[in-house]
XYZ file of C-alpha atoms in Angstrom:
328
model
C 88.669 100.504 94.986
C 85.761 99.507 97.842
C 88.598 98.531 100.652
C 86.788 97.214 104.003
C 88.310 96.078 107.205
C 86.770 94.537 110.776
C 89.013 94.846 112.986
C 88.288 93.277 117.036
C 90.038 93.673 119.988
C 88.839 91.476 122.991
C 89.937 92.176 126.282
C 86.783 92.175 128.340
C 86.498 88.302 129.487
C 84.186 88.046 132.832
C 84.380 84.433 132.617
C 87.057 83.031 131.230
C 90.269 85.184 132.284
C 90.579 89.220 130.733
C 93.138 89.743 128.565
C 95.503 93.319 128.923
C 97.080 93.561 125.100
C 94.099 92.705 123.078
C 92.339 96.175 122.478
C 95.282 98.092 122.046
C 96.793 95.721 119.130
C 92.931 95.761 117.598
C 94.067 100.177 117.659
C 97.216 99.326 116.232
C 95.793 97.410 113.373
C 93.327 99.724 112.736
C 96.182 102.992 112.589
C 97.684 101.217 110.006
C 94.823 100.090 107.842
C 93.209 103.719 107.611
C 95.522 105.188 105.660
C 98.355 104.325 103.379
C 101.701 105.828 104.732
C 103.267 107.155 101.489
C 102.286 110.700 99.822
C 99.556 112.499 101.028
C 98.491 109.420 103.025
C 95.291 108.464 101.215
C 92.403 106.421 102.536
C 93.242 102.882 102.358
C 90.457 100.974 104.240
C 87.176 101.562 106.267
C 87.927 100.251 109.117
C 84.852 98.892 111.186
C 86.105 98.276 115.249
C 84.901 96.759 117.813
C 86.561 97.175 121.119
C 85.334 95.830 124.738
C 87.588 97.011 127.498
C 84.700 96.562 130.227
C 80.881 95.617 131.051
C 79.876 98.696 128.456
C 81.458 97.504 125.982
C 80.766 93.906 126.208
C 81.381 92.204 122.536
C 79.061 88.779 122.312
C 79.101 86.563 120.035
C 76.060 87.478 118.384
C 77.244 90.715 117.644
C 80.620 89.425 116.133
C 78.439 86.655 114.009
C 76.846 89.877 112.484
C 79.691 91.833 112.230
C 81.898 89.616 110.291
C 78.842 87.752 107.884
C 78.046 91.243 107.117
C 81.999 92.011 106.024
C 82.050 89.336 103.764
C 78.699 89.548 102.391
C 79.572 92.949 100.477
C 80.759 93.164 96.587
C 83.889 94.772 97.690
C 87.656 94.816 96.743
C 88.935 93.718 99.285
C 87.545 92.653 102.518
C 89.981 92.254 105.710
C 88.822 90.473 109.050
C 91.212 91.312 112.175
C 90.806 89.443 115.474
C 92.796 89.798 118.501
C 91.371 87.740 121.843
C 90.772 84.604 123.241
C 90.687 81.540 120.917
C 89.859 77.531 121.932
C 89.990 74.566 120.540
C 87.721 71.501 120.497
C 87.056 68.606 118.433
C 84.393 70.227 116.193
C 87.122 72.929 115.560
C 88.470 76.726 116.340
C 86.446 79.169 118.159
C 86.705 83.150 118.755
C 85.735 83.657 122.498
C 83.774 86.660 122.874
C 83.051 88.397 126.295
C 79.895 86.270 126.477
C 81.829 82.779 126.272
C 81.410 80.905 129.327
C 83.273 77.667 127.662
C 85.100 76.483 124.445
C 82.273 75.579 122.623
C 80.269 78.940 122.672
C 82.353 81.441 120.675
C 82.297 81.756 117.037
C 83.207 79.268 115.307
C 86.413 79.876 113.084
C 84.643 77.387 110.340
C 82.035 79.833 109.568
C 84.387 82.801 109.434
C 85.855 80.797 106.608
C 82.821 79.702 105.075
C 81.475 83.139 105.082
C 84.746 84.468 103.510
C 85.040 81.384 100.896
C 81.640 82.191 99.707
C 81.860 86.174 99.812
C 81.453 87.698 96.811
C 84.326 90.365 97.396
C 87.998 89.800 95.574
C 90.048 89.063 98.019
C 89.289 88.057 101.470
C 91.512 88.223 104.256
C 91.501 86.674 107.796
C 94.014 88.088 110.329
C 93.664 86.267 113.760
C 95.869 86.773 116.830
C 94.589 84.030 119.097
C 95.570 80.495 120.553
C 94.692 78.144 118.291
C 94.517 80.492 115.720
C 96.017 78.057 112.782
C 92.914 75.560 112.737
C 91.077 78.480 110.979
C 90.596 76.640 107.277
C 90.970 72.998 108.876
C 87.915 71.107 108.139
C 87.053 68.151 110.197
C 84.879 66.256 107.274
C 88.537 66.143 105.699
C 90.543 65.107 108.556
C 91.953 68.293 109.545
C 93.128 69.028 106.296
C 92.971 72.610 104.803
C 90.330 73.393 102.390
C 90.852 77.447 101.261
C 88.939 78.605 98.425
C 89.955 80.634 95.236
C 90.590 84.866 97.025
C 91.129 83.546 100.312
C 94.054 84.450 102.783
C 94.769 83.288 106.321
C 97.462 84.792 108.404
C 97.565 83.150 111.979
C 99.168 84.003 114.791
C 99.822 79.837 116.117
C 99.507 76.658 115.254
C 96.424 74.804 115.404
C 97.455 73.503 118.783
C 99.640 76.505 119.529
C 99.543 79.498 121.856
C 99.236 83.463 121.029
C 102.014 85.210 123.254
C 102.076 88.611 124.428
C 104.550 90.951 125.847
C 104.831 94.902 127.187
C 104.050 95.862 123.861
C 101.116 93.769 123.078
C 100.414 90.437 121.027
C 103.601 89.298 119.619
C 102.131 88.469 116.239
C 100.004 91.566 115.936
C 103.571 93.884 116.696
C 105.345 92.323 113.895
C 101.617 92.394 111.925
C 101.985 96.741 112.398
C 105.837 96.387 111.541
C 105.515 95.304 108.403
C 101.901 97.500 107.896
C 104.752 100.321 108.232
C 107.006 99.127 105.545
C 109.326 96.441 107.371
C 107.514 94.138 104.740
C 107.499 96.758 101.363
C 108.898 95.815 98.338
C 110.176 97.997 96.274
C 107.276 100.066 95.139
C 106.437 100.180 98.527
C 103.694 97.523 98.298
C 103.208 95.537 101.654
C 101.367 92.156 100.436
C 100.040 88.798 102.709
C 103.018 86.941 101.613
C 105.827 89.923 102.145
C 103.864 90.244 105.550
C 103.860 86.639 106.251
C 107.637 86.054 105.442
C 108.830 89.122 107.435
C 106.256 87.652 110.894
C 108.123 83.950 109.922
C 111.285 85.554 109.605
C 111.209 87.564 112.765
C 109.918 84.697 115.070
C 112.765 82.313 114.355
C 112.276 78.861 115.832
C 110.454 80.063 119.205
C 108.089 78.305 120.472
C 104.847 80.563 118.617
C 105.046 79.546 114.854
C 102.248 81.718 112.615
C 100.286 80.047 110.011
C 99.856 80.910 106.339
C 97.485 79.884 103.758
C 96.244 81.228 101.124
C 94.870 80.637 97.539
C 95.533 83.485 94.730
C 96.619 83.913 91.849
C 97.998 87.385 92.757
C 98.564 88.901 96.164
C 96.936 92.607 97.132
C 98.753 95.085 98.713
C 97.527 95.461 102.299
C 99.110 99.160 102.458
C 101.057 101.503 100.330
C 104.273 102.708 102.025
C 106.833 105.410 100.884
C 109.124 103.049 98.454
C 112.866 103.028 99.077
C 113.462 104.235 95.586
C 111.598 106.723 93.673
C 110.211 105.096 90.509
C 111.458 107.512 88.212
C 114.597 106.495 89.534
C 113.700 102.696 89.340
C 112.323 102.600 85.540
C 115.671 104.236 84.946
C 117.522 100.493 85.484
C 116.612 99.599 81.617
C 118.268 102.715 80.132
C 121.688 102.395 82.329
C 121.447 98.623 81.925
C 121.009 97.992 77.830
C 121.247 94.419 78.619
C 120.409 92.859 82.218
C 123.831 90.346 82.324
C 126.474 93.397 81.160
C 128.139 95.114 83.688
C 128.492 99.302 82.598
C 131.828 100.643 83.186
C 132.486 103.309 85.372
C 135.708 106.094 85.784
C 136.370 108.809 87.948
C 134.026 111.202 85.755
C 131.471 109.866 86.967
C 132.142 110.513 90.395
C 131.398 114.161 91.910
C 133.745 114.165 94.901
C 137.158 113.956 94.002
C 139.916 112.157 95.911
C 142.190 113.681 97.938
C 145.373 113.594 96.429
C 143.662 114.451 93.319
C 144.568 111.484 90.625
C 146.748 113.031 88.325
C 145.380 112.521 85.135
C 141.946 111.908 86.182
C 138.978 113.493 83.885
C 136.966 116.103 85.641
C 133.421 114.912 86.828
C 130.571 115.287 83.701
C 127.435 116.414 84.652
C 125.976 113.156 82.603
C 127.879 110.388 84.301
C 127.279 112.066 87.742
C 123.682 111.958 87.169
C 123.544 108.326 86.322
C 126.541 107.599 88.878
C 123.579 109.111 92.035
C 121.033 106.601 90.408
C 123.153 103.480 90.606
C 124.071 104.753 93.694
C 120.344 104.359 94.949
C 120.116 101.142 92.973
C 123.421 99.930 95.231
C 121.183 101.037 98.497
C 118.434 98.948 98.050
C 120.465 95.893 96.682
C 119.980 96.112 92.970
C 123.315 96.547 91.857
C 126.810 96.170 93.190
C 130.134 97.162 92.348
C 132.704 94.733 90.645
C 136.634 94.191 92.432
C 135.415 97.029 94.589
C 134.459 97.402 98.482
C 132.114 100.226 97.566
C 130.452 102.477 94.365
C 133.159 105.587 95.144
C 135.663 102.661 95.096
C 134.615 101.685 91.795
C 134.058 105.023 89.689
C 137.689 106.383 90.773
C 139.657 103.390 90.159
C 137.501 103.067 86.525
C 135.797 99.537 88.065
C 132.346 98.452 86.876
C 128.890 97.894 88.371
C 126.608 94.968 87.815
C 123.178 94.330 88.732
C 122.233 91.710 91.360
C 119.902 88.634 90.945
C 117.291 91.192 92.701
C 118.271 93.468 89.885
C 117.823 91.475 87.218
C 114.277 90.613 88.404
C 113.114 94.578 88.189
C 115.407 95.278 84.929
C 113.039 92.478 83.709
C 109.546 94.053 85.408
C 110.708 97.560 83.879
C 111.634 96.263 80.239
C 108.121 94.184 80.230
C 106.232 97.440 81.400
C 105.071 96.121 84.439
C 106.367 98.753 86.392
């Protein structure tokens, strides 16, 4: 799979204010894009960067024009944009200020970003911007500031269209939580870290202050940005349909299936079997990540000893249901 990333950190600003953060979130981003974090850590994107800290490394717009029409002019798999600098906004629209941008109106405009990823021939295009005014990216003005995002396309902003890009000691606000989830904050369960997971954990993390990201999008199935290590091995996860014969019955447990005994001993408790133990540690990793639960019990040891039950969670339900249709 042909996986290809531009990634642009803007600090270098001789006219219009420098920025500290921006470079060193664009490095950040591109760590986590490189590689996927699980297994041996395989190649996950080719990651393109463009950095200006100072005079020699001055980023125009020119250069970013070519850069990014180039990105999405390729027959590729995926195709992922990455911007972290100065944005502006004026009535013809959004604009990415590069070190050459003496006013508003001279960066790149954020309209032909999106026009060049809405017609790219590549499956799914992303656009990743940590900037000020960041969320008019995909507003068109011939429709009244309404959002107009073709079929493949994904927008992850860092602000409104009117809003402000914040930074702190550890660099763009956005782009921190961006890397957090990168590293599995955001992973489902097969350790897949898609826009959407990546989206919800940002919106999740920034509350109600005053910087709000923007999402939009238009697929019919998300990509996974990065692999992660999963929570549960999937041996252990396609498991869940042979414990659970049916997805709404609860399997009963007793203290056989529990390995530790308790101390007093139960009298006439049965001696741990090697079986039940085996599928007593699974539904003890199902219980860690939320896909099953004990029944009248405060916890799984609870529940085997004093011959309880276990039932799988809504969550669990959904995965006994992805297992049993072979999707997993």
């Amino acid at each position: 799979m042909s996986r290809v990333a531009v990634v642009v950190g803007v600090n270098h600003y001789p006219f219009i204010g420098a920025l500290n953060g921006s470079v060193g979130d664009a490095k950040s981003v591109t760590s986590c894009l490189e590689q996927h974090q699980h297994g041996d850590q395989q190649r996950n994107f080719e990651v393109h960067e463009f950095l200006s800290e100072s005079p020699e490394s001055e980023l125009t717009a020119s250069t970013l024009r070519h850069a990014v029409r180039t990105l999405f002019s390729a027959r590729n798999d995926v195709a992922l944009f990455y911007f972290a600098g100065h944005g502006s906004l004026t009535d013809e629209g959004g604009y990415l200020m590069c070190s050459d941008s003496q006013s508003s109106e001279d960066g790149l405009p954020l309209d032909h970003v999106v026009e060049w990823a809405m017609n790219s021939p590549a499956t799914h295009r992303i656009i990743v911007l940590d900037c000020c005014h960041s969320g008019s990216a995909g507003d068109r003005s011939i429709l009244g500031g309404r959002t107009m995002i073709a079929e493949g396309v994904t927008i992850l902003a860092a602000s409104t269209r009117k809003g402000d890009s914040f930074e702190n000691q550890n660099g763009g606000v956005f782009t921190t939580l961006f890397c957090d989830a990168l590293n599995g904050a955001a992973a489902n369960l097969l350790g897949e870290v898609t826009p959407g997971s990546v989206y919800a954990h940002i919106d999740q993390s920034l509350g109600k202050l005053v910087q709000r990201p923007v999402f939009k999008t238009s697929v019919q199935s998300f990509v996974s940005l990065r692999d992660v290590s999963p929570p549960i091995a999937l041996a252990d996860l396609r498991k869940i349909t042979s414990i659970f014969e049916d997805p709404n019955t609860a399997i009963a447990l007793d203290p056989s299936f529990e390995p530790e005994r308790p101390i007093p001993k139960f009298p006439d408790a049965p001696e741990p079997d090697e079986e039940n133990t085996k599928v007593f540690a699974t539904l003890q990793a199902f219980n860690h990540v939320n896909l099953v639960v004990p029944v009248d019990a405060p916890h799984m040891w609870h529940a085997a000893v004093q011959s309880k039950s276990a039932r799988l969670t809504t969550l669990g339900r959904h995965y006994w249901r992805l297992v049993k249709s072979k999707r997993i």
